[in-house]
């Protein structure tokens, strides 16, 4: 019973490097989300996808891009990593608006 | 803009005590409210989801209430146990797809 799976769990990057965080859900959910969690700031929405083929900006989208590859997968890309992007990133999914939200275990990213 | 506040930021209680965690929000036009639990180094786990038309939801020793008019929700934990130690977050959903999260209350239950 996998739920929401994120890879990698840990990553260290140098400033300017690029990387992609992968997320997959096996619950046949329509909506998928990427959040970042920082001490004192709480959870902030980066991007979301309400359905396959659509993506929308959240509260803090600058420096990130996303791809809803298919109904199961939603990836987050950092094109040129900055130290300010050091954070814990969470992927989440749910059936649709108003539904219960399910989270992955998180990806801990450090940018040096 | 919706703002969600959780007070206190941290709470320490002895095992067996009944306790209440608070969540307040500024815009009462919400779709629903969800309570989560987060253990250190882990993701968020959904505890209870209350739709705007509901007043409360119960799951085991947990009971969540919702008062939209006053912009408040409470999470009641009965007979607390050391295993309940975690950070508890609430999130409200307005008319869009976006949930707004509080910063959480860190609960410690002492044996």
JSON list of C-alpha atoms in Angstrom, two decimals:
[
{"chain": "A", "resi": 1, "resn": "UNK", "atom": "CA", "xyz": [0.00, 0.00, 0.00]},
{"chain": "A", "resi": 2, "resn": "UNK", "atom": "CA", "xyz": [2.46, 2.65, -1.24]},
{"chain": "A", "resi": 3, "resn": "UNK", "atom": "CA", "xyz": [0.24, 5.79, -1.29]},
{"chain": "A", "resi": 4, "resn": "UNK", "atom": "CA", "xyz": [2.42, 8.77, -2.29]},
{"chain": "A", "resi": 5, "resn": "UNK", "atom": "CA", "xyz": [6.05, 7.96, -3.08]},
{"chain": "A", "resi": 6, "resn": "UNK", "atom": "CA", "xyz": [8.77, 10.60, -3.40]},
{"chain": "A", "resi": 7, "resn": "UNK", "atom": "CA", "xyz": [12.31, 10.22, -4.69]},
{"chain": "A", "resi": 8, "resn": "UNK", "atom": "CA", "xyz": [14.97, 10.99, -3.74]},
{"chain": "A", "resi": 9, "resn": "UNK", "atom": "CA", "xyz": [14.58, 11.19, 0.06]},
{"chain": "A", "resi": 10, "resn": "UNK", "atom": "CA", "xyz": [17.80, 13.18, 0.48]},
{"chain": "A", "resi": 11, "resn": "UNK", "atom": "CA", "xyz": [19.84, 15.29, -1.93]},
{"chain": "A", "resi": 12, "resn": "UNK", "atom": "CA", "xyz": [22.74, 17.71, -1.66]},
{"chain": "A", "resi": 13, "resn": "UNK", "atom": "CA", "xyz": [23.30, 20.13, -4.53]},
{"chain": "A", "resi": 14, "resn": "UNK", "atom": "CA", "xyz": [25.73, 22.90, -5.30]},
{"chain": "A", "resi": 15, "resn": "UNK", "atom": "CA", "xyz": [24.43, 26.34, -6.21]},
{"chain": "A", "resi": 16, "resn": "UNK", "atom": "CA", "xyz": [23.47, 26.41, -9.89]},
{"chain": "A", "resi": 17, "resn": "UNK", "atom": "CA", "xyz": [22.95, 22.69, -10.29]},
{"chain": "A", "resi": 18, "resn": "UNK", "atom": "CA", "xyz": [19.63, 21.34, -11.48]},
{"chain": "A", "resi": 19, "resn": "UNK", "atom": "CA", "xyz": [17.59, 18.42, -10.28]},
{"chain": "A", "resi": 20, "resn": "UNK", "atom": "CA", "xyz": [14.13, 16.89, -10.44]},
{"chain": "A", "resi": 21, "resn": "UNK", "atom": "CA", "xyz": [12.08, 15.59, -7.55]},
{"chain": "A", "resi": 22, "resn": "UNK", "atom": "CA", "xyz": [9.79, 12.75, -8.51]},
{"chain": "A", "resi": 23, "resn": "UNK", "atom": "CA", "xyz": [6.38, 11.97, -7.05]},
{"chain": "A", "resi": 24, "resn": "UNK", "atom": "CA", "xyz": [4.01, 9.13, -7.82]},
{"chain": "A", "resi": 25, "resn": "UNK", "atom": "CA", "xyz": [0.67, 8.14, -6.29]},
{"chain": "A", "resi": 26, "resn": "UNK", "atom": "CA", "xyz": [-1.19, 4.88, -6.66]},
{"chain": "A", "resi": 27, "resn": "UNK", "atom": "CA", "xyz": [-4.60, 6.01, -5.37]},
{"chain": "A", "resi": 28, "resn": "UNK", "atom": "CA", "xyz": [-6.01, 7.14, -8.73]},
{"chain": "A", "resi": 29, "resn": "UNK", "atom": "CA", "xyz": [-6.15, 10.71, -7.45]},
{"chain": "A", "resi": 30, "resn": "UNK", "atom": "CA", "xyz": [-6.85, 13.61, -9.77]},
{"chain": "A", "resi": 31, "resn": "UNK", "atom": "CA", "xyz": [-5.14, 16.40, -7.82]},
{"chain": "A", "resi": 32, "resn": "UNK", "atom": "CA", "xyz": [-1.46, 16.56, -6.92]},
{"chain": "A", "resi": 33, "resn": "UNK", "atom": "CA", "xyz": [0.56, 19.19, -5.05]},
{"chain": "A", "resi": 34, "resn": "UNK", "atom": "CA", "xyz": [4.11, 20.22, -4.22]},
{"chain": "A", "resi": 35, "resn": "UNK", "atom": "CA", "xyz": [4.78, 21.97, -0.89]},
{"chain": "A", "resi": 36, "resn": "UNK", "atom": "CA", "xyz": [7.92, 23.13, 0.85]},
{"chain": "A", "resi": 37, "resn": "UNK", "atom": "CA", "xyz": [8.27, 23.19, 4.64]},
{"chain": "A", "resi": 38, "resn": "UNK", "atom": "CA", "xyz": [10.68, 25.53, 6.36]},
{"chain": "A", "resi": 39, "resn": "UNK", "atom": "CA", "xyz": [11.16, 26.23, 10.09]},
{"chain": "A", "resi": 40, "resn": "UNK", "atom": "CA", "xyz": [8.96, 29.10, 11.19]},
{"chain": "A", "resi": 41, "resn": "UNK", "atom": "CA", "xyz": [7.29, 29.36, 7.78]},
{"chain": "A", "resi": 42, "resn": "UNK", "atom": "CA", "xyz": [5.03, 26.34, 7.82]},
{"chain": "A", "resi": 43, "resn": "UNK", "atom": "CA", "xyz": [3.92, 24.58, 4.67]},
{"chain": "A", "resi": 44, "resn": "UNK", "atom": "CA", "xyz": [3.78, 26.65, 1.50]},
{"chain": "A", "resi": 45, "resn": "UNK", "atom": "CA", "xyz": [2.30, 25.57, -1.81]},
{"chain": "A", "resi": 46, "resn": "UNK", "atom": "CA", "xyz": [4.71, 25.69, -4.75]},
{"chain": "A", "resi": 47, "resn": "UNK", "atom": "CA", "xyz": [2.62, 24.29, -7.61]},
{"chain": "A", "resi": 48, "resn": "UNK", "atom": "CA", "xyz": [-0.40, 22.08, -7.98]},
{"chain": "A", "resi": 49, "resn": "UNK", "atom": "CA", "xyz": [-2.18, 20.09, -10.65]},
{"chain": "A", "resi": 50, "resn": "UNK", "atom": "CA", "xyz": [-5.94, 19.80, -10.34]},
{"chain": "A", "resi": 51, "resn": "UNK", "atom": "CA", "xyz": [-6.11, 17.18, -13.07]},
{"chain": "A", "resi": 52, "resn": "UNK", "atom": "CA", "xyz": [-3.94, 15.45, -15.62]},
{"chain": "A", "resi": 53, "resn": "UNK", "atom": "CA", "xyz": [-2.75, 18.01, -18.16]},
{"chain": "A", "resi": 54, "resn": "UNK", "atom": "CA", "xyz": [-3.14, 21.08, -15.96]},
{"chain": "A", "resi": 55, "resn": "UNK", "atom": "CA", "xyz": [-0.76, 22.85, -13.60]},
{"chain": "A", "resi": 56, "resn": "UNK", "atom": "CA", "xyz": [-1.07, 26.07, -11.61]},
{"chain": "A", "resi": 57, "resn": "UNK", "atom": "CA", "xyz": [1.16, 28.24, -9.48]},
{"chain": "A", "resi": 58, "resn": "UNK", "atom": "CA", "xyz": [0.89, 28.27, -5.77]},
{"chain": "A", "resi": 59, "resn": "UNK", "atom": "CA", "xyz": [2.25, 30.70, -3.21]},
{"chain": "A", "resi": 60, "resn": "UNK", "atom": "CA", "xyz": [6.00, 30.34, -3.95]},
{"chain": "A", "resi": 61, "resn": "UNK", "atom": "CA", "xyz": [6.54, 29.16, -7.57]},
{"chain": "A", "resi": 62, "resn": "UNK", "atom": "CA", "xyz": [9.64, 31.19, -8.46]},
{"chain": "A", "resi": 63, "resn": "UNK", "atom": "CA", "xyz": [12.66, 29.04, -9.28]},
{"chain": "A", "resi": 64, "resn": "UNK", "atom": "CA", "xyz": [10.59, 25.90, -9.86]},
{"chain": "A", "resi": 65, "resn": "UNK", "atom": "CA", "xyz": [8.91, 24.13, -12.74]},
{"chain": "A", "resi": 66, "resn": "UNK", "atom": "CA", "xyz": [6.53, 21.18, -12.69]},
{"chain": "A", "resi": 67, "resn": "UNK", "atom": "CA", "xyz": [5.33, 18.49, -15.04]},
{"chain": "A", "resi": 68, "resn": "UNK", "atom": "CA", "xyz": [2.21, 16.37, -14.66]},
{"chain": "A", "resi": 69, "resn": "UNK", "atom": "CA", "xyz": [3.58, 13.44, -16.61]},
{"chain": "A", "resi": 70, "resn": "UNK", "atom": "CA", "xyz": [0.39, 11.38, -16.33]},
{"chain": "A", "resi": 71, "resn": "UNK", "atom": "CA", "xyz": [-2.33, 10.85, -13.75]},
{"chain": "A", "resi": 72, "resn": "UNK", "atom": "CA", "xyz": [0.08, 9.10, -11.37]},
{"chain": "A", "resi": 73, "resn": "UNK", "atom": "CA", "xyz": [3.18, 11.26, -11.60]},
{"chain": "A", "resi": 74, "resn": "UNK", "atom": "CA", "xyz": [3.96, 14.90, -10.80]},
{"chain": "A", "resi": 75, "resn": "UNK", "atom": "CA", "xyz": [7.57, 16.09, -10.88]},
{"chain": "A", "resi": 76, "resn": "UNK", "atom": "CA", "xyz": [9.19, 19.25, -9.50]},
{"chain": "A", "resi": 77, "resn": "UNK", "atom": "CA", "xyz": [12.28, 20.65, -11.21]},
{"chain": "A", "resi": 78, "resn": "UNK", "atom": "CA", "xyz": [14.84, 23.12, -9.91]},
{"chain": "A", "resi": 79, "resn": "UNK", "atom": "CA", "xyz": [16.63, 24.52, -12.95]},
{"chain": "A", "resi": 80, "resn": "UNK", "atom": "CA", "xyz": [19.37, 26.42, -11.11]},
{"chain": "A", "resi": 81, "resn": "UNK", "atom": "CA", "xyz": [19.37, 25.63, -7.40]},
{"chain": "A", "resi": 82, "resn": "UNK", "atom": "CA", "xyz": [19.92, 28.40, -4.85]},
{"chain": "A", "resi": 83, "resn": "UNK", "atom": "CA", "xyz": [20.68, 28.15, -1.11]},
{"chain": "A", "resi": 84, "resn": "UNK", "atom": "CA", "xyz": [17.22, 29.63, -0.45]},
{"chain": "A", "resi": 85, "resn": "UNK", "atom": "CA", "xyz": [15.75, 26.45, -1.89]},
{"chain": "A", "resi": 86, "resn": "UNK", "atom": "CA", "xyz": [17.20, 24.37, 0.93]},
{"chain": "A", "resi": 87, "resn": "UNK", "atom": "CA", "xyz": [14.07, 22.87, 2.41]},
{"chain": "A", "resi": 88, "resn": "UNK", "atom": "CA", "xyz": [11.97, 19.78, 2.90]},
{"chain": "A", "resi": 89, "resn": "UNK", "atom": "CA", "xyz": [9.71, 19.18, -0.07]},
{"chain": "A", "resi": 90, "resn": "UNK", "atom": "CA", "xyz": [6.44, 17.31, 0.19]},
{"chain": "A", "resi": 91, "resn": "UNK", "atom": "CA", "xyz": [4.27, 15.90, -2.53]},
{"chain": "A", "resi": 92, "resn": "UNK", "atom": "CA", "xyz": [0.58, 15.34, -1.79]},
{"chain": "A", "resi": 93, "resn": "UNK", "atom": "CA", "xyz": [-2.45, 14.07, -3.64]},
{"chain": "A", "resi": 94, "resn": "UNK", "atom": "CA", "xyz": [-6.20, 13.77, -3.26]},
{"chain": "A", "resi": 95, "resn": "UNK", "atom": "CA", "xyz": [-9.23, 12.67, -5.22]},
{"chain": "A", "resi": 96, "resn": "UNK", "atom": "CA", "xyz": [-10.27, 16.25, -5.95]},
{"chain": "A", "resi": 97, "resn": "UNK", "atom": "CA", "xyz": [-11.36, 19.52, -4.43]},
{"chain": "A", "resi": 98, "resn": "UNK", "atom": "CA", "xyz": [-12.67, 19.04, -0.92]},
{"chain": "A", "resi": 99, "resn": "UNK", "atom": "CA", "xyz": [-11.11, 15.64, -0.50]},
{"chain": "A", "resi": 100, "resn": "UNK", "atom": "CA", "xyz": [-8.72, 14.28, 2.07]},
{"chain": "A", "resi": 101, "resn": "UNK", "atom": "CA", "xyz": [-5.09, 15.11, 1.38]},
{"chain": "A", "resi": 102, "resn": "UNK", "atom": "CA", "xyz": [-2.39, 12.43, 1.50]},
{"chain": "A", "resi": 103, "resn": "UNK", "atom": "CA", "xyz": [1.31, 13.24, 1.80]},
{"chain": "A", "resi": 104, "resn": "UNK", "atom": "CA", "xyz": [4.54, 11.56, 0.86]},
{"chain": "A", "resi": 105, "resn": "UNK", "atom": "CA", "xyz": [7.42, 11.15, 3.31]},
{"chain": "A", "resi": 106, "resn": "UNK", "atom": "CA", "xyz": [9.29, 14.18, 2.02]},
{"chain": "A", "resi": 107, "resn": "UNK", "atom": "CA", "xyz": [12.51, 14.96, 0.15]},
{"chain": "A", "resi": 108, "resn": "UNK", "atom": "CA", "xyz": [15.19, 16.78, 2.10]},
{"chain": "A", "resi": 109, "resn": "UNK", "atom": "CA", "xyz": [17.20, 19.07, -0.15]},
{"chain": "A", "resi": 110, "resn": "UNK", "atom": "CA", "xyz": [20.31, 20.99, 0.81]},
{"chain": "A", "resi": 111, "resn": "UNK", "atom": "CA", "xyz": [21.81, 23.54, -1.57]},
{"chain": "A", "resi": 112, "resn": "UNK", "atom": "CA", "xyz": [25.36, 24.57, -0.74]},
{"chain": "B", "resi": 1, "resn": "UNK", "atom": "CA", "xyz": [-6.22, 36.45, 2.40]},
{"chain": "B", "resi": 2, "resn": "UNK", "atom": "CA", "xyz": [-6.88, 33.47, 4.64]},
{"chain": "B", "resi": 3, "resn": "UNK", "atom": "CA", "xyz": [-4.65, 33.16, 7.69]},
{"chain": "B", "resi": 4, "resn": "UNK", "atom": "CA", "xyz": [-4.57, 30.14, 9.97]},
{"chain": "B", "resi": 5, "resn": "UNK", "atom": "CA", "xyz": [-3.21, 30.34, 13.50]},
{"chain": "B", "resi": 6, "resn": "UNK", "atom": "CA", "xyz": [-2.47, 27.59, 15.97]},
{"chain": "B", "resi": 7, "resn": "UNK", "atom": "CA", "xyz": [-1.88, 28.48, 19.60]},
{"chain": "B", "resi": 8, "resn": "UNK", "atom": "CA", "xyz": [0.06, 27.38, 21.54]},
{"chain": "B", "resi": 9, "resn": "UNK", "atom": "CA", "xyz": [3.06, 26.54, 19.41]},
{"chain": "B", "resi": 10, "resn": "UNK", "atom": "CA", "xyz": [4.06, 23.87, 21.92]},
{"chain": "B", "resi": 11, "resn": "UNK", "atom": "CA", "xyz": [2.28, 21.95, 24.66]},
{"chain": "B", "resi": 12, "resn": "UNK", "atom": "CA", "xyz": [3.54, 19.47, 27.24]},
{"chain": "B", "resi": 13, "resn": "UNK", "atom": "CA", "xyz": [1.14, 17.31, 29.26]},
{"chain": "B", "resi": 14, "resn": "UNK", "atom": "CA", "xyz": [1.34, 14.24, 31.51]},
{"chain": "B", "resi": 15, "resn": "UNK", "atom": "CA", "xyz": [0.14, 10.92, 30.17]},
{"chain": "B", "resi": 16, "resn": "UNK", "atom": "CA", "xyz": [-3.58, 10.29, 30.61]},
{"chain": "B", "resi": 17, "resn": "UNK", "atom": "CA", "xyz": [-4.64, 13.92, 30.39]},
{"chain": "B", "resi": 18, "resn": "UNK", "atom": "CA", "xyz": [-7.41, 15.05, 28.07]},
{"chain": "B", "resi": 19, "resn": "UNK", "atom": "CA", "xyz": [-6.31, 17.98, 25.95]},
{"chain": "B", "resi": 20, "resn": "UNK", "atom": "CA", "xyz": [-7.52, 20.46, 23.35]},
{"chain": "B", "resi": 21, "resn": "UNK", "atom": "CA", "xyz": [-5.56, 21.89, 20.43]},
{"chain": "B", "resi": 22, "resn": "UNK", "atom": "CA", "xyz": [-6.78, 25.08, 18.82]},
{"chain": "B", "resi": 23, "resn": "UNK", "atom": "CA", "xyz": [-6.96, 26.31, 15.25]},
{"chain": "B", "resi": 24, "resn": "UNK", "atom": "CA", "xyz": [-8.35, 29.68, 14.19]},
{"chain": "B", "resi": 25, "resn": "UNK", "atom": "CA", "xyz": [-8.88, 31.12, 10.71]},
{"chain": "B", "resi": 26, "resn": "UNK", "atom": "CA", "xyz": [-9.69, 34.60, 9.50]},
{"chain": "B", "resi": 27, "resn": "UNK", "atom": "CA", "xyz": [-12.09, 33.91, 6.59]},
{"chain": "B", "resi": 28, "resn": "UNK", "atom": "CA", "xyz": [-15.16, 31.87, 7.56]},
{"chain": "B", "resi": 29, "resn": "UNK", "atom": "CA", "xyz": [-16.00, 31.06, 3.93]},
{"chain": "B", "resi": 30, "resn": "UNK", "atom": "CA", "xyz": [-14.29, 27.70, 4.00]},
{"chain": "B", "resi": 31, "resn": "UNK", "atom": "CA", "xyz": [-14.96, 24.49, 2.13]},
{"chain": "B", "resi": 32, "resn": "UNK", "atom": "CA", "xyz": [-13.55, 22.20, 4.81]},
{"chain": "B", "resi": 33, "resn": "UNK", "atom": "CA", "xyz": [-10.91, 21.89, 7.52]},
{"chain": "B", "resi": 34, "resn": "UNK", "atom": "CA", "xyz": [-8.45, 19.08, 7.95]},
{"chain": "B", "resi": 35, "resn": "UNK", "atom": "CA", "xyz": [-6.31, 18.05, 10.92]},
{"chain": "B", "resi": 36, "resn": "UNK", "atom": "CA", "xyz": [-2.94, 16.36, 10.37]},
{"chain": "B", "resi": 37, "resn": "UNK", "atom": "CA", "xyz": [-0.27, 14.78, 12.49]},
{"chain": "B", "resi": 38, "resn": "UNK", "atom": "CA", "xyz": [3.44, 15.03, 11.67]},
{"chain": "B", "resi": 39, "resn": "UNK", "atom": "CA", "xyz": [6.10, 12.93, 13.35]},
{"chain": "B", "resi": 40, "resn": "UNK", "atom": "CA", "xyz": [9.74, 14.15, 13.27]},
{"chain": "B", "resi": 41, "resn": "UNK", "atom": "CA", "xyz": [11.32, 13.61, 9.87]},
{"chain": "B", "resi": 42, "resn": "UNK", "atom": "CA", "xyz": [8.09, 12.29, 8.40]},
{"chain": "B", "resi": 43, "resn": "UNK", "atom": "CA", "xyz": [5.28, 13.44, 6.17]},
{"chain": "B", "resi": 44, "resn": "UNK", "atom": "CA", "xyz": [1.85, 14.60, 7.30]},
{"chain": "B", "resi": 45, "resn": "UNK", "atom": "CA", "xyz": [-0.79, 12.03, 8.16]},
{"chain": "B", "resi": 46, "resn": "UNK", "atom": "CA", "xyz": [-4.45, 12.99, 7.84]},
{"chain": "B", "resi": 47, "resn": "UNK", "atom": "CA", "xyz": [-6.41, 12.59, 11.07]},
{"chain": "B", "resi": 48, "resn": "UNK", "atom": "CA", "xyz": [-9.82, 14.12, 10.46]},
{"chain": "B", "resi": 49, "resn": "UNK", "atom": "CA", "xyz": [-11.56, 16.03, 7.68]},
{"chain": "B", "resi": 50, "resn": "UNK", "atom": "CA", "xyz": [-14.56, 18.20, 8.56]},
{"chain": "B", "resi": 51, "resn": "UNK", "atom": "CA", "xyz": [-16.75, 19.52, 5.77]},
{"chain": "B", "resi": 52, "resn": "UNK", "atom": "CA", "xyz": [-18.14, 23.04, 6.16]},
{"chain": "B", "resi": 53, "resn": "UNK", "atom": "CA", "xyz": [-21.64, 21.63, 6.74]},
{"chain": "B", "resi": 54, "resn": "UNK", "atom": "CA", "xyz": [-20.47, 19.48, 9.65]},
{"chain": "B", "resi": 55, "resn": "UNK", "atom": "CA", "xyz": [-19.96, 20.47, 13.27]},
{"chain": "B", "resi": 56, "resn": "UNK", "atom": "CA", "xyz": [-17.64, 17.65, 14.31]},
{"chain": "B", "resi": 57, "resn": "UNK", "atom": "CA", "xyz": [-15.88, 14.44, 13.36]},
{"chain": "B", "resi": 58, "resn": "UNK", "atom": "CA", "xyz": [-14.64, 11.63, 15.57]},
{"chain": "B", "resi": 59, "resn": "UNK", "atom": "CA", "xyz": [-12.00, 8.96, 15.13]},
{"chain": "B", "resi": 60, "resn": "UNK", "atom": "CA", "xyz": [-11.11, 6.83, 18.13]},
{"chain": "B", "resi": 61, "resn": "UNK", "atom": "CA", "xyz": [-9.78, 9.10, 20.88]},
{"chain": "B", "resi": 62, "resn": "UNK", "atom": "CA", "xyz": [-9.83, 12.13, 18.59]},
{"chain": "B", "resi": 63, "resn": "UNK", "atom": "CA", "xyz": [-12.69, 14.54, 18.16]},
{"chain": "B", "resi": 64, "resn": "UNK", "atom": "CA", "xyz": [-12.54, 17.62, 15.95]},
{"chain": "B", "resi": 65, "resn": "UNK", "atom": "CA", "xyz": [-15.10, 20.39, 16.05]},
{"chain": "B", "resi": 66, "resn": "UNK", "atom": "CA", "xyz": [-15.74, 23.23, 13.65]},
{"chain": "B", "resi": 67, "resn": "UNK", "atom": "CA", "xyz": [-17.39, 26.59, 14.29]},
{"chain": "B", "resi": 68, "resn": "UNK", "atom": "CA", "xyz": [-17.27, 28.47, 11.01]},
{"chain": "B", "resi": 69, "resn": "UNK", "atom": "CA", "xyz": [-18.98, 31.59, 12.31]},
{"chain": "B", "resi": 70, "resn": "UNK", "atom": "CA", "xyz": [-16.30, 32.16, 14.93]},
{"chain": "B", "resi": 71, "resn": "UNK", "atom": "CA", "xyz": [-13.48, 30.93, 12.71]},
{"chain": "B", "resi": 72, "resn": "UNK", "atom": "CA", "xyz": [-12.39, 28.18, 15.08]},
{"chain": "B", "resi": 73, "resn": "UNK", "atom": "CA", "xyz": [-11.71, 24.48, 15.20]},
{"chain": "B", "resi": 74, "resn": "UNK", "atom": "CA", "xyz": [-10.55, 22.34, 18.10]},
{"chain": "B", "resi": 75, "resn": "UNK", "atom": "CA", "xyz": [-8.95, 18.92, 18.19]},
{"chain": "B", "resi": 76, "resn": "UNK", "atom": "CA", "xyz": [-9.75, 17.05, 21.40]},
{"chain": "B", "resi": 77, "resn": "UNK", "atom": "CA", "xyz": [-7.48, 14.16, 22.36]},
{"chain": "B", "resi": 78, "resn": "UNK", "atom": "CA", "xyz": [-8.79, 11.92, 25.12]},
{"chain": "B", "resi": 79, "resn": "UNK", "atom": "CA", "xyz": [-6.59, 10.01, 27.53]},
{"chain": "B", "resi": 80, "resn": "UNK", "atom": "CA", "xyz": [-3.33, 11.14, 25.92]},
{"chain": "B", "resi": 81, "resn": "UNK", "atom": "CA", "xyz": [-0.47, 8.66, 25.46]},
{"chain": "B", "resi": 82, "resn": "UNK", "atom": "CA", "xyz": [3.27, 9.14, 24.81]},
{"chain": "B", "resi": 83, "resn": "UNK", "atom": "CA", "xyz": [2.63, 7.86, 21.28]},
{"chain": "B", "resi": 84, "resn": "UNK", "atom": "CA", "xyz": [0.47, 10.93, 20.66]},
{"chain": "B", "resi": 85, "resn": "UNK", "atom": "CA", "xyz": [3.60, 13.11, 20.83]},
{"chain": "B", "resi": 86, "resn": "UNK", "atom": "CA", "xyz": [3.90, 14.82, 17.45]},
{"chain": "B", "resi": 87, "resn": "UNK", "atom": "CA", "xyz": [3.19, 18.12, 15.73]},
{"chain": "B", "resi": 88, "resn": "UNK", "atom": "CA", "xyz": [-0.46, 18.68, 14.90]},
{"chain": "B", "resi": 89, "resn": "UNK", "atom": "CA", "xyz": [-1.39, 20.93, 11.99]},
{"chain": "B", "resi": 90, "resn": "UNK", "atom": "CA", "xyz": [-4.71, 22.19, 10.74]},
{"chain": "B", "resi": 91, "resn": "UNK", "atom": "CA", "xyz": [-5.46, 23.32, 7.19]},
{"chain": "B", "resi": 92, "resn": "UNK", "atom": "CA", "xyz": [-8.45, 25.12, 5.74]},
{"chain": "B", "resi": 93, "resn": "UNK", "atom": "CA", "xyz": [-9.67, 25.00, 2.17]},
{"chain": "B", "resi": 94, "resn": "UNK", "atom": "CA", "xyz": [-11.48, 27.92, 0.58]},
{"chain": "B", "resi": 95, "resn": "UNK", "atom": "CA", "xyz": [-13.07, 27.98, -2.86]},
{"chain": "B", "resi": 96, "resn": "UNK", "atom": "CA", "xyz": [-9.87, 27.23, -4.75]},
{"chain": "B", "resi": 97, "resn": "UNK", "atom": "CA", "xyz": [-7.78, 24.08, -4.72]},
{"chain": "B", "resi": 98, "resn": "UNK", "atom": "CA", "xyz": [-5.39, 25.64, -2.27]},
{"chain": "B", "resi": 99, "resn": "UNK", "atom": "CA", "xyz": [-5.22, 24.69, 1.38]},
{"chain": "B", "resi": 100, "resn": "UNK", "atom": "CA", "xyz": [-3.84, 27.13, 3.93]},
{"chain": "B", "resi": 101, "resn": "UNK", "atom": "CA", "xyz": [-1.91, 25.51, 6.77]},
{"chain": "B", "resi": 102, "resn": "UNK", "atom": "CA", "xyz": [-1.28, 26.63, 10.31]},
{"chain": "B", "resi": 103, "resn": "UNK", "atom": "CA", "xyz": [2.25, 26.32, 11.66]},
{"chain": "B", "resi": 104, "resn": "UNK", "atom": "CA", "xyz": [1.27, 23.58, 14.05]},
{"chain": "B", "resi": 105, "resn": "UNK", "atom": "CA", "xyz": [1.27, 22.76, 17.75]},
{"chain": "B", "resi": 106, "resn": "UNK", "atom": "CA", "xyz": [4.09, 20.52, 18.97]},
{"chain": "B", "resi": 107, "resn": "UNK", "atom": "CA", "xyz": [2.61, 18.14, 21.55]},
{"chain": "B", "resi": 108, "resn": "UNK", "atom": "CA", "xyz": [4.71, 16.23, 24.07]},
{"chain": "B", "resi": 109, "resn": "UNK", "atom": "CA", "xyz": [3.00, 13.65, 26.27]},
{"chain": "B", "resi": 110, "resn": "UNK", "atom": "CA", "xyz": [5.21, 12.72, 29.22]},
{"chain": "B", "resi": 111, "resn": "UNK", "atom": "CA", "xyz": [5.07, 9.19, 30.68]}
]
